[in-house]
mmCIF file of C-alpha atoms in Angstrom:
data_model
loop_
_atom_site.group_PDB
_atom_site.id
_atom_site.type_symbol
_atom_site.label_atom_id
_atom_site.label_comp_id
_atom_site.label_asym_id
_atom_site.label_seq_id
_atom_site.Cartn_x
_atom_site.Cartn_y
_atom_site.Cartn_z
ATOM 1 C CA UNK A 1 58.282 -206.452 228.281
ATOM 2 C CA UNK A 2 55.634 -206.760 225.867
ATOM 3 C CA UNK A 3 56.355 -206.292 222.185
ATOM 4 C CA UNK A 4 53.873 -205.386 219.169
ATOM 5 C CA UNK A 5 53.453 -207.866 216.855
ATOM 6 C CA UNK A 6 54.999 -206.551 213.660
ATOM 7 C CA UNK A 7 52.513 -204.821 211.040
ATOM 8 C CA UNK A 8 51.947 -206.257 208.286
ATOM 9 C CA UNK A 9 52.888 -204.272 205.599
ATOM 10 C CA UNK A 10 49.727 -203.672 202.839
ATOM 11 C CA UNK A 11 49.561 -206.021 199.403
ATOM 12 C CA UNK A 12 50.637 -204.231 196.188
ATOM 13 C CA UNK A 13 48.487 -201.904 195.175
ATOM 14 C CA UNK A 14 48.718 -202.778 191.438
ATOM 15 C CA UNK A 15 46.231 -200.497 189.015
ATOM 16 C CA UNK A 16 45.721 -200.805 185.006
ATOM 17 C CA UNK A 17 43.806 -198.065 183.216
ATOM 18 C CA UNK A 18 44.750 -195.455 180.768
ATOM 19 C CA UNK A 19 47.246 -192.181 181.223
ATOM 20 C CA UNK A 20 44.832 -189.454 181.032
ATOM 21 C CA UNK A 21 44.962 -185.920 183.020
ATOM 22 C CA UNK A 22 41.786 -186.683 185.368
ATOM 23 C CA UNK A 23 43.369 -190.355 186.818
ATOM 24 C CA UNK A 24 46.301 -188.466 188.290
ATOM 25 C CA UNK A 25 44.458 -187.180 191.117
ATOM 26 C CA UNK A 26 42.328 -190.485 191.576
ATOM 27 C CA UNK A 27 45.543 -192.234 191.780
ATOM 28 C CA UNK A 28 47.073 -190.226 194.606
ATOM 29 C CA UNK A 29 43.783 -190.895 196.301
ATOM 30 C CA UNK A 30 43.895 -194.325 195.586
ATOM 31 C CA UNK A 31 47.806 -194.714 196.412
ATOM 32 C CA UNK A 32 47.011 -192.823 200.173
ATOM 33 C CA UNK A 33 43.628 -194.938 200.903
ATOM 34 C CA UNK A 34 45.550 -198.108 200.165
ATOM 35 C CA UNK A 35 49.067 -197.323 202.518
ATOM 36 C CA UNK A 36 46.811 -195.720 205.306
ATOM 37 C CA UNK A 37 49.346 -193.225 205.137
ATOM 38 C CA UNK A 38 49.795 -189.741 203.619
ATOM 39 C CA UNK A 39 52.691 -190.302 201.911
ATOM 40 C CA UNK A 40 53.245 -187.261 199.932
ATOM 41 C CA UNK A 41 56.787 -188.554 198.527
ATOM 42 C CA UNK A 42 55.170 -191.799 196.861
ATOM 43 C CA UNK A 43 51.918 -189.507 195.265
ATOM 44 C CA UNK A 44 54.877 -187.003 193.985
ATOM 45 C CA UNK A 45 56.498 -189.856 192.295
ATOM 46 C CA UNK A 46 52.884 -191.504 190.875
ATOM 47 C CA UNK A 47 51.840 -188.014 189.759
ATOM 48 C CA UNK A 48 55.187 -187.343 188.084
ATOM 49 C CA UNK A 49 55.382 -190.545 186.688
ATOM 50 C CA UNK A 50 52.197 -190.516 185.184
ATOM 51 C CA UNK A 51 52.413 -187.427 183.909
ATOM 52 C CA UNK A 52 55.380 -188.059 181.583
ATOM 53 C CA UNK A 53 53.399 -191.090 180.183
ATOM 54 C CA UNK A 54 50.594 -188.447 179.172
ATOM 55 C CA UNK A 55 53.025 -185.549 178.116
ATOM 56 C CA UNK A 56 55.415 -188.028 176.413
ATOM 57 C CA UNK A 57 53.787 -191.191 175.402
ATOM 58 C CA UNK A 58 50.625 -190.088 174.721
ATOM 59 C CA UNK A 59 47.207 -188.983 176.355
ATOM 60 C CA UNK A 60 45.430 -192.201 176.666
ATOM 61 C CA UNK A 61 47.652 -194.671 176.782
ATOM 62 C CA UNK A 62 47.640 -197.925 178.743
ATOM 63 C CA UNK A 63 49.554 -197.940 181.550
ATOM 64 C CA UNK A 64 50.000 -200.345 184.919
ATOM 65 C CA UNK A 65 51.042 -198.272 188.136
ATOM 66 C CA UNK A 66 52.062 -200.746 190.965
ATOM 67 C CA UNK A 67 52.863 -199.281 194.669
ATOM 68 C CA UNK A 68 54.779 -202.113 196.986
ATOM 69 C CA UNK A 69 57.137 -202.182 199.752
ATOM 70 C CA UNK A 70 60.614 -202.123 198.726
ATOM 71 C CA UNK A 71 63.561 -204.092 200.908
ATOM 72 C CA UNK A 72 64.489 -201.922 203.513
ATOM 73 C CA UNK A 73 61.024 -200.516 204.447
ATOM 74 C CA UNK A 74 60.795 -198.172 201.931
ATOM 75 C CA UNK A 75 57.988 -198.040 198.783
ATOM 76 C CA UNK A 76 59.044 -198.885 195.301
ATOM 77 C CA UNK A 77 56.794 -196.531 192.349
ATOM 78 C CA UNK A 78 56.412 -198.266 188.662
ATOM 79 C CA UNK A 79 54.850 -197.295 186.258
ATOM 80 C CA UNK A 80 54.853 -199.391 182.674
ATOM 81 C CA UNK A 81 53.920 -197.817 179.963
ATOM 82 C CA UNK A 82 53.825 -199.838 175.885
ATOM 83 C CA UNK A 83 56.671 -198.192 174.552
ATOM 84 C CA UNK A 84 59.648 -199.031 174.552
ATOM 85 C CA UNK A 85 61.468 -195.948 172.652
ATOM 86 C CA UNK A 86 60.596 -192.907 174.677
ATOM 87 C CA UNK A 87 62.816 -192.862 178.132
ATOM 88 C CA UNK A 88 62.600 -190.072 180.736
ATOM 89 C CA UNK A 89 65.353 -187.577 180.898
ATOM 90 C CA UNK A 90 66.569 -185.662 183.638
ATOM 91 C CA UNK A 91 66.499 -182.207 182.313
ATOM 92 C CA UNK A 92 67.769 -179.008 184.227
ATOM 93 C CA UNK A 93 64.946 -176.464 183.960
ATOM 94 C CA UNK A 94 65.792 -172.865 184.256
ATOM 95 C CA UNK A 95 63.546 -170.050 185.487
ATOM 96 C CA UNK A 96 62.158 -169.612 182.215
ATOM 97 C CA UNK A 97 61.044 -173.231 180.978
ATOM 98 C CA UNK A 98 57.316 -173.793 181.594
ATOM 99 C CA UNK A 99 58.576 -177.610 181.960
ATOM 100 C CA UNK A 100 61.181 -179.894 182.604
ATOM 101 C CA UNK A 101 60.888 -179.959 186.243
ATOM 102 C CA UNK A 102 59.275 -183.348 186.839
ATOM 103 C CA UNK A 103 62.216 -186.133 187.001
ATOM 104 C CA UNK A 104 63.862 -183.119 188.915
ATOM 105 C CA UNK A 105 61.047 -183.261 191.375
ATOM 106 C CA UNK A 106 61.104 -187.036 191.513
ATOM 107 C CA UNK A 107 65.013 -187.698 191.563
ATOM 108 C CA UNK A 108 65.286 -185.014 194.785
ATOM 109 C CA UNK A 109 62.114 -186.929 196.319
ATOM 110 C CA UNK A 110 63.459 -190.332 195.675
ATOM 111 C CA UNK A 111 66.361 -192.848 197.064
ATOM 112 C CA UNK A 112 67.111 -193.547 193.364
ATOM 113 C CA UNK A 113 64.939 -194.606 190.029
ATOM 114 C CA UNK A 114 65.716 -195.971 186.602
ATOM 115 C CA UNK A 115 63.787 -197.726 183.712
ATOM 116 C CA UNK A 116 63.743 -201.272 182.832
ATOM 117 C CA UNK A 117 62.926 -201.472 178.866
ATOM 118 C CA UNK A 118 61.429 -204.511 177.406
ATOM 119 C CA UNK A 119 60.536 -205.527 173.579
ATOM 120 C CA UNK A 120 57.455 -204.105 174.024
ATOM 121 C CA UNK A 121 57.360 -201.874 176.945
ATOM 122 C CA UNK A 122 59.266 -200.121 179.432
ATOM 123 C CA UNK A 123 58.650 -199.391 183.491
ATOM 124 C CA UNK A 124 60.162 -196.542 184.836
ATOM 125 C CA UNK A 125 60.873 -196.781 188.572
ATOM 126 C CA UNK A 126 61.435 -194.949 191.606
ATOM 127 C CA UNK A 127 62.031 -196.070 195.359
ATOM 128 C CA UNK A 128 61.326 -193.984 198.585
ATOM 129 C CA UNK A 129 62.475 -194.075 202.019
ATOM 130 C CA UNK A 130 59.787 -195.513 204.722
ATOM 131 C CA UNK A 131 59.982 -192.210 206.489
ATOM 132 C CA UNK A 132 59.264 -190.271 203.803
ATOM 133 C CA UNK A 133 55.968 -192.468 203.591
ATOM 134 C CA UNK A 134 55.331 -192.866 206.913
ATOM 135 C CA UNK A 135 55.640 -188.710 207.663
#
């Protein structure tokens, strides 16, 4: 019998640049260039994630996005953002709300997330099965 040898998985992907509206899509592009795969799951979360640092935080603000393989074969999202004070919450959007639906989106797409707050920042994280990546 002859076996594969494993695959490696791909490095980090590990991005800085600043939360506006026109890097979302660039970031799902660069997010499914660098896993080879399409992913969807993983650009839901990066989108989603990125777009609470622009709706909440502020257009423009510095952010790091890093991509890796989790334990267990799945992908872990983060997303660090300089402050500190404003966390995500998991709101329960009716028909009506124009918004809201976002950390919805993400906690139905994802295994499980949180947010790790420092001094001066915070990351807010989200991990996805390998399937779901791998689809």
């Amino acid at each position: 019998m002859h076996r594969q040898p494993p695959t490696a998985a791909p490095p980090d992907l590990e991005v800085e640049l600043l939360a506006v509206p026109k890097a979302v899509p660039e970031l799902r592009r660069a997010v499914r260039g660098h896993l080879g795969v399409a992913c969807p799951e993983v650009q839901l979360c990066v989108s989603e994630l990125m777009g609470n640092v622009i709706r909440h935080v502020g257009e423009g603000t510095p952010v790091r996005v890093r991509v890796a393989r989790a334990e267990g074969a799945g992908f872990r999202v983060e997303v660090t953002d300089p402050d500190p004070r404003v966390l995500p919450v998991l709101l329960h959007a009716t028909g009506e709300d124009e918004s809201g639906r976002g950390l919805v989106l993400l906690d139905a797409v994802a295994l499980r997330w949180g947010v790790e707050q420092g001094a001066a920042s915070k990351t807010v994280w989200c991990e996805v099965a390998a399937e779901a990546g791998d689809a």
